[in-house]
Amino acid sequence: MKDFSRTKTIFSLIGIFIYKGSGYTNQTMKKIYLLFKPHLLVLLCCLGLNSCWKLRGHYGGPKSFEPVERLVRPTDVALPTGYKIEAIAQGLTYPTALTFDDNGDIYVTEAGYSYGEVWTQPRLLRLETGGKTTIVATGEENGPWSGLTFFRDAFYVSEGGTKQSGRILKITRDGEVTPLVQNLPSSGDHFTTGPVISPDGYLYFGQGTATNSGVVGPDNYQFGWLKRNPDFHDIPCQDITLTGQNFESDNPLTPDTKDKTVTGPFSKFGTPATAGQVIKGQLPCSGAIMRLPVAGGNLELVAWGFRNPFGMAFGPGNTLFVTDNGYDTRGSRPIYGSGDYLWAIKPGTWYGWPDYSDGNPLNTSDYETGKQDPKFILAKHPNKPPKPAATLGVHSSANGLDFSTNTSFGHVGEAFIAEFGDQAPNVGRIYGPVGYKVVRVNPTNGVIQDFAVNKGRVNGPASMQKHGGLERPIAVQFDPNGEALYVVDFGIMPITEEGESPRKGTGVVWKITREVNR
Amino acid sequence: MKNTYSLTGFSLFFGVAVILLAAGCGSARRSEPLRGPLTLNEQLQRGQIVFMNNCHKCHPGGEAGVGPSINNVPLTKGILKFRVRSKAFLLGLGRMPSFKKHEISRQELNDLVRYIKVLKKHKEDLPTATL
């Protein structure tokens, strides 16, 4: 189901211009039209065949979670000269993260939940030689388990909390699961993420926002959680004052399809806000990086004003870097053209959500949509948001990251980032698939280079290319020596007209090594 | 006046037609894994940073994203500069914002356009800094 509305609009406007601008009579215009009619058809045909100029729509097909056969063929992945890639595990269901224990053994989390509203059992698996797996621990139906790290003989897992609430779990080698942090506001669009542990023994984790841009709306009903949890909304980390802007939308919680409701920012669905209204800050909160001693202790706020701070790693100078998924063009307050970001974290800083993107205010024409121009919803901003270390593709879903530290692999000091890939058209229209690859980023100048991409005339997931390359990279992790980069590939997840269709048993773990010195 | 308007209209029409037809001719992919490393002199390195700060998010590596691909479209330096500066492209069509001089200076624009042209011509193992 391709969308050619833009193409039609272009031709209509070109026609109108020729007609209006020429000053010809109707009779003359008719002659011109007949003269150029064949050319217009040729042009339309070219546009129809040309992927560069058409807006990409749904993949098509019914929504299904059933496993499909996934072709895995490393030669379909292009890498810089001197590097090679191999698949070391296949058949995983929604894998999300990878870590190593102090013996160098490899462990992987399976999420237990995916967009599309499908729950399976979250699992911590040890990868054995030959691609087999051994179950270390299992979780409750409260996924997704979105992140994993190992520290001093224990695993630490971020649990998304779709059914209850977000948690950070400590898991022993024999599979005993103990919550380290509970009741995180993780029942919305975005989940509890991370964790990563600093050299001084603090566990840092992220908490994504409930909504796209601060307002609960029908898009959250489509996600599924508004129906399950109609009182849920975003929580600020510090006291905020609202401008009083409200948003009218359909009310999917009532059977009347014509029913409308009005919702304010940081409020539950159907609850309007007032100008000057103060929303009290809390901890834990939405869109934040928080930390606590890994041995246990009080929760602390590190930084806030993020949207979906998914991946995190300590980079050069022991600076914490975080990937952040930018706004979508959806919901009651859609935002156009917001990239994904790599942030260098300065403690105590507000990074701009829900009124800034890329350090720029949203109340400009750059971010406007046909539906509603974004205006500030906060009357005062805690600080001027900083600029990101790098700006990645709009809707690329920049997720897991890690830094190269070994000259034998190369690109020391650069961040390697897994781009999960777009969820268009549900997040906004695009001209071509975005993401579905691994990029490397120089955090000092923001230059982004492709590192592992699928071969083909255009970018896109392997299932679209009909070959055996990358599908949806979600995490990257260097081994303890920094000599190999492991890529966790979530698996096949097309966007159908009924929503996300994540296929079980299609996850893969890839390993990239450098064969020769350049 | 009629002749002037008609000439403008038809010139634009055929200009658009040529661009659109040419846009279908080739792949926009130019990145290192597919085409090899791109050798950049100092000006091109500056242009690359301007590209990353302003263009990459909608045209990742010059490929299609939330905006159309630009690596496989035959745009002259003049058109590229006009497109960057002016929001009204194709009579107001197009979603791309304009970038004023306080956002991208004249020197930065020169560097950016040079980088885009070199990126477009990038072929495997071809030293490009001298293009």
PDB file of C-alpha atoms in Angstrom, chain A residues 339-509:
ATOM      1  CA  GLY A 339      16.282  13.613  14.756  1.00  0.00           C
ATOM      2  CA  ASP A 340      17.632  11.062  17.169  1.00  0.00           C
ATOM      3  CA  TYR A 341      20.489  12.232  19.326  1.00  0.00           C
ATOM      4  CA  LEU A 342      23.720  11.270  20.996  1.00  0.00           C
ATOM      5  CA  TRP A 343      24.063  13.316  24.162  1.00  0.00           C
ATOM      6  CA  ALA A 344      27.120  13.858  26.327  1.00  0.00           C
ATOM      7  CA  ILE A 345      25.611  13.967  29.796  1.00  0.00           C
ATOM      8  CA  LYS A 346      26.221  16.918  32.092  1.00  0.00           C
ATOM      9  CA  PRO A 347      24.714  16.117  35.492  1.00  0.00           C
ATOM     10  CA  GLY A 348      21.862  18.365  36.588  1.00  0.00           C
ATOM     11  CA  THR A 349      20.987  19.469  33.052  1.00  0.00           C
ATOM     12  CA  TRP A 350      17.563  19.525  31.378  1.00  0.00           C
ATOM     13  CA  TYR A 351      17.892  18.380  27.752  1.00  0.00           C
ATOM     14  CA  GLY A 352      14.787  19.923  26.230  1.00  0.00           C
ATOM     15  CA  TRP A 353      11.862  17.500  26.128  1.00  0.00           C
ATOM     16  CA  PRO A 354       8.995  18.378  25.593  1.00  0.00           C
ATOM     17  CA  ASP A 355       9.696  21.864  24.161  1.00  0.00           C
ATOM     18  CA  TYR A 356      13.076  21.535  22.436  1.00  0.00           C
ATOM     19  CA  SER A 357      14.721  19.238  19.956  1.00  0.00           C
ATOM     20  CA  ASP A 358      18.400  19.295  19.053  1.00  0.00           C
ATOM     21  CA  GLY A 359      18.775  22.184  21.455  1.00  0.00           C
ATOM     22  CA  ASN A 360      16.344  24.184  19.286  1.00  0.00           C
ATOM     23  CA  PRO A 361      12.876  25.398  20.338  1.00  0.00           C
ATOM     24  CA  LEU A 362       9.974  23.492  18.812  1.00  0.00           C
ATOM     25  CA  ASN A 363       7.834  26.591  18.299  1.00  0.00           C
ATOM     26  CA  THR A 364       9.269  27.299  14.861  1.00  0.00           C
ATOM     27  CA  SER A 365       8.131  26.344  11.387  1.00  0.00           C
ATOM     28  CA  ASP A 366      10.921  23.757  11.206  1.00  0.00           C
ATOM     29  CA  TYR A 367       8.916  21.366  13.372  1.00  0.00           C
ATOM     30  CA  GLU A 368       5.365  22.274  12.390  1.00  0.00           C
ATOM     31  CA  THR A 369       2.921  19.781  10.929  1.00  0.00           C
ATOM     32  CA  GLY A 370      -0.248  20.201   8.971  1.00  0.00           C
ATOM     33  CA  LYS A 371      -2.227  19.231  12.040  1.00  0.00           C
ATOM     34  CA  GLN A 372      -1.022  21.624  14.688  1.00  0.00           C
ATOM     35  CA  ASP A 373       2.000  23.844  15.076  1.00  0.00           C
ATOM     36  CA  PRO A 374       3.947  22.946  18.189  1.00  0.00           C
ATOM     37  CA  LYS A 375       3.921  25.605  20.857  1.00  0.00           C
ATOM     38  CA  PHE A 376       5.655  25.587  24.195  1.00  0.00           C
ATOM     39  CA  ILE A 377       3.764  23.699  26.868  1.00  0.00           C
ATOM     40  CA  LEU A 378       6.124  24.738  29.648  1.00  0.00           C
ATOM     41  CA  ALA A 379       5.857  28.375  30.772  1.00  0.00           C
ATOM     42  CA  LYS A 380       9.451  28.337  31.993  1.00  0.00           C
ATOM     43  CA  HIS A 381      12.366  26.129  31.021  1.00  0.00           C
ATOM     44  CA  PRO A 382      14.868  24.891  33.585  1.00  0.00           C
ATOM     45  CA  ASN A 383      17.846  25.863  31.408  1.00  0.00           C
ATOM     46  CA  LYS A 384      18.778  26.390  27.792  1.00  0.00           C
ATOM     47  CA  PRO A 385      19.171  22.850  26.481  1.00  0.00           C
ATOM     48  CA  PRO A 386      22.612  21.878  25.204  1.00  0.00           C
ATOM     49  CA  LYS A 387      23.429  20.819  21.666  1.00  0.00           C
ATOM     50  CA  PRO A 388      23.822  17.092  21.065  1.00  0.00           C
ATOM     51  CA  ALA A 389      27.144  15.430  20.353  1.00  0.00           C
ATOM     52  CA  ALA A 390      25.593  14.108  17.137  1.00  0.00           C
ATOM     53  CA  THR A 391      22.244  14.202  15.359  1.00  0.00           C
ATOM     54  CA  LEU A 392      21.165  10.931  13.788  1.00  0.00           C
ATOM     55  CA  GLY A 393      18.459  10.248  11.236  1.00  0.00           C
ATOM     56  CA  VAL A 394      14.856  11.213  11.925  1.00  0.00           C
ATOM     57  CA  HIS A 395      13.018   8.014  12.986  1.00  0.00           C
ATOM     58  CA  SER A 396      16.262   5.979  12.785  1.00  0.00           C
ATOM     59  CA  SER A 397      15.664   4.772  16.348  1.00  0.00           C
ATOM     60  CA  ALA A 398      19.243   5.114  17.538  1.00  0.00           C
ATOM     61  CA  ASN A 399      19.422   2.606  20.366  1.00  0.00           C
ATOM     62  CA  GLY A 400      22.310   0.692  21.914  1.00  0.00           C
ATOM     63  CA  LEU A 401      25.819   2.125  21.813  1.00  0.00           C
ATOM     64  CA  ASP A 402      29.348   1.267  22.825  1.00  0.00           C
ATOM     65  CA  PHE A 403      32.765   2.866  22.340  1.00  0.00           C
ATOM     66  CA  SER A 404      35.763   1.377  20.610  1.00  0.00           C
ATOM     67  CA  THR A 405      38.780   1.206  22.910  1.00  0.00           C
ATOM     68  CA  ASN A 406      41.177  -1.020  20.993  1.00  0.00           C
ATOM     69  CA  THR A 407      43.362   0.084  18.099  1.00  0.00           C
ATOM     70  CA  SER A 408      43.272  -3.440  16.678  1.00  0.00           C
ATOM     71  CA  PHE A 409      39.560  -2.932  15.970  1.00  0.00           C
ATOM     72  CA  GLY A 410      40.070   0.712  15.039  1.00  0.00           C
ATOM     73  CA  HIS A 411      38.136   3.959  15.443  1.00  0.00           C
ATOM     74  CA  VAL A 412      39.170   4.315  19.082  1.00  0.00           C
ATOM     75  CA  GLY A 413      37.029   6.863  20.900  1.00  0.00           C
ATOM     76  CA  GLU A 414      34.179   6.631  18.419  1.00  0.00           C
ATOM     77  CA  ALA A 415      30.687   5.518  19.406  1.00  0.00           C
ATOM     78  CA  PHE A 416      29.133   2.601  17.566  1.00  0.00           C
ATOM     79  CA  ILE A 417      25.345   2.880  17.539  1.00  0.00           C
ATOM     80  CA  ALA A 418      22.698   0.323  16.594  1.00  0.00           C
ATOM     81  CA  GLU A 419      19.914   1.894  14.553  1.00  0.00           C
ATOM     82  CA  PHE A 420      16.783  -0.181  15.035  1.00  0.00           C
ATOM     83  CA  GLY A 421      15.106   1.384  12.026  1.00  0.00           C
ATOM     84  CA  ASP A 422      11.993   3.404  11.445  1.00  0.00           C
ATOM     85  CA  GLN A 423       8.456   2.442  12.332  1.00  0.00           C
ATOM     86  CA  ALA A 424       6.977   4.453   9.493  1.00  0.00           C
ATOM     87  CA  PRO A 425       4.335   5.343   8.652  1.00  0.00           C
ATOM     88  CA  ASN A 426       3.092   5.126  12.255  1.00  0.00           C
ATOM     89  CA  VAL A 427       5.764   7.580  13.421  1.00  0.00           C
ATOM     90  CA  GLY A 428       5.647   9.805  10.341  1.00  0.00           C
ATOM     91  CA  ARG A 429       6.086   9.640   6.600  1.00  0.00           C
ATOM     92  CA  ILE A 430       9.479   9.000   5.050  1.00  0.00           C
ATOM     93  CA  TYR A 431      10.924   8.836   1.555  1.00  0.00           C
ATOM     94  CA  GLY A 432      13.091   5.813   2.271  1.00  0.00           C
ATOM     95  CA  PRO A 433      13.853   3.353   5.078  1.00  0.00           C
ATOM     96  CA  VAL A 434      15.913   4.948   7.850  1.00  0.00           C
ATOM     97  CA  GLY A 435      18.235   3.026  10.141  1.00  0.00           C
ATOM     98  CA  TYR A 436      18.449  -0.792  10.033  1.00  0.00           C
ATOM     99  CA  LYS A 437      22.227  -0.560  10.365  1.00  0.00           C
ATOM    100  CA  VAL A 438      25.178   0.156  12.631  1.00  0.00           C
ATOM    101  CA  VAL A 439      26.878   3.533  12.406  1.00  0.00           C
ATOM    102  CA  ARG A 440      29.965   4.970  14.015  1.00  0.00           C
ATOM    103  CA  VAL A 441      30.000   8.465  15.433  1.00  0.00           C
ATOM    104  CA  ASN A 442      32.845  10.797  16.249  1.00  0.00           C
ATOM    105  CA  PRO A 443      31.578  12.445  19.436  1.00  0.00           C
ATOM    106  CA  THR A 444      33.957  15.386  19.113  1.00  0.00           C
ATOM    107  CA  ASN A 445      32.645  16.677  15.774  1.00  0.00           C
ATOM    108  CA  GLY A 446      29.332  14.835  15.308  1.00  0.00           C
ATOM    109  CA  VAL A 447      30.328  13.101  12.077  1.00  0.00           C
ATOM    110  CA  ILE A 448      28.322   9.933  11.479  1.00  0.00           C
ATOM    111  CA  GLN A 449      29.523   7.174   9.157  1.00  0.00           C
ATOM    112  CA  ASP A 450      27.842   3.948   8.156  1.00  0.00           C
ATOM    113  CA  PHE A 451      29.685   0.918   9.512  1.00  0.00           C
ATOM    114  CA  ALA A 452      27.502  -2.139   8.848  1.00  0.00           C
ATOM    115  CA  VAL A 453      24.757  -1.808   6.254  1.00  0.00           C
ATOM    116  CA  ASN A 454      22.767  -4.095   4.042  1.00  0.00           C
ATOM    117  CA  LYS A 455      23.798  -4.339   0.422  1.00  0.00           C
ATOM    118  CA  GLY A 456      21.276  -3.205  -2.138  1.00  0.00           C
ATOM    119  CA  ARG A 457      20.202  -0.258  -4.234  1.00  0.00           C
ATOM    120  CA  VAL A 458      18.487   1.368  -1.281  1.00  0.00           C
ATOM    121  CA  ASN A 459      18.873   1.102   2.472  1.00  0.00           C
ATOM    122  CA  GLY A 460      16.447  -1.101   4.389  1.00  0.00           C
ATOM    123  CA  PRO A 461      15.934  -4.251   6.420  1.00  0.00           C
ATOM    124  CA  ALA A 462      16.931  -7.617   4.977  1.00  0.00           C
ATOM    125  CA  SER A 463      13.324  -8.791   4.769  1.00  0.00           C
ATOM    126  CA  MET A 464      12.558  -5.831   2.512  1.00  0.00           C
ATOM    127  CA  GLN A 465      15.705  -6.426   0.455  1.00  0.00           C
ATOM    128  CA  LYS A 466      14.765 -10.120   0.282  1.00  0.00           C
ATOM    129  CA  HIS A 467      18.219 -11.200   1.429  1.00  0.00           C
ATOM    130  CA  GLY A 468      19.983 -12.413   4.554  1.00  0.00           C
ATOM    131  CA  GLY A 469      21.497  -9.286   6.083  1.00  0.00           C
ATOM    132  CA  LEU A 470      20.627  -7.084   9.036  1.00  0.00           C
ATOM    133  CA  GLU A 471      17.046  -6.703  10.167  1.00  0.00           C
ATOM    134  CA  ARG A 472      16.706  -4.430  13.213  1.00  0.00           C
ATOM    135  CA  PRO A 473      19.970  -3.880  15.134  1.00  0.00           C
ATOM    136  CA  ILE A 474      19.046  -2.875  18.687  1.00  0.00           C
ATOM    137  CA  ALA A 475      22.283  -3.149  20.666  1.00  0.00           C
ATOM    138  CA  VAL A 476      26.029  -3.200  20.114  1.00  0.00           C
ATOM    139  CA  GLN A 477      28.640  -4.353  22.585  1.00  0.00           C
ATOM    140  CA  PHE A 478      32.405  -4.731  22.347  1.00  0.00           C
ATOM    141  CA  ASP A 479      33.930  -7.775  23.976  1.00  0.00           C
ATOM    142  CA  PRO A 480      36.042  -7.101  27.101  1.00  0.00           C
ATOM    143  CA  ASN A 481      39.207  -6.775  24.986  1.00  0.00           C
ATOM    144  CA  GLY A 482      37.550  -4.455  22.489  1.00  0.00           C
ATOM    145  CA  GLU A 483      38.555  -6.710  19.607  1.00  0.00           C
ATOM    146  CA  ALA A 484      35.095  -7.745  18.417  1.00  0.00           C
ATOM    147  CA  LEU A 485      31.838  -5.849  18.102  1.00  0.00           C
ATOM    148  CA  TYR A 486      28.680  -7.848  18.799  1.00  0.00           C
ATOM    149  CA  VAL A 487      25.431  -6.682  17.242  1.00  0.00           C
ATOM    150  CA  VAL A 488      22.097  -7.760  18.680  1.00  0.00           C
ATOM    151  CA  ASP A 489      19.501  -7.942  15.906  1.00  0.00           C
ATOM    152  CA  PHE A 490      15.932  -7.860  17.226  1.00  0.00           C
ATOM    153  CA  GLY A 491      14.543  -9.692  14.208  1.00  0.00           C
ATOM    154  CA  ILE A 492      11.840  -9.151  11.644  1.00  0.00           C
ATOM    155  CA  MET A 493       9.265  -6.517  12.581  1.00  0.00           C
ATOM    156  CA  PRO A 494       7.365  -5.081   9.621  1.00  0.00           C
ATOM    157  CA  ILE A 495       4.823  -2.328  10.189  1.00  0.00           C
ATOM    158  CA  THR A 496       1.487  -3.537   8.890  1.00  0.00           C
ATOM    159  CA  GLU A 497      -1.733  -1.600   8.592  1.00  0.00           C
ATOM    160  CA  GLU A 498      -2.711  -3.228  11.900  1.00  0.00           C
ATOM    161  CA  GLY A 499       0.512  -2.120  13.572  1.00  0.00           C
ATOM    162  CA  GLU A 500       3.855  -3.691  14.402  1.00  0.00           C
ATOM    163  CA  SER A 501       4.218  -7.350  13.494  1.00  0.00           C
ATOM    164  CA  PRO A 502       7.269  -8.653  15.398  1.00  0.00           C
ATOM    165  CA  ARG A 503       8.043 -12.200  14.340  1.00  0.00           C
ATOM    166  CA  LYS A 504       9.149 -14.628  17.026  1.00  0.00           C
ATOM    167  CA  GLY A 505      12.322 -16.629  16.565  1.00  0.00           C
ATOM    168  CA  THR A 506      13.924 -14.270  14.064  1.00  0.00           C
ATOM    169  CA  GLY A 507      16.495 -12.584  16.321  1.00  0.00           C
ATOM    170  CA  VAL A 508      20.197 -12.912  15.541  1.00  0.00           C
ATOM    171  CA  VAL A 509      23.494 -12.060  17.237  1.00  0.00           C
TER     172      VAL A 509
END
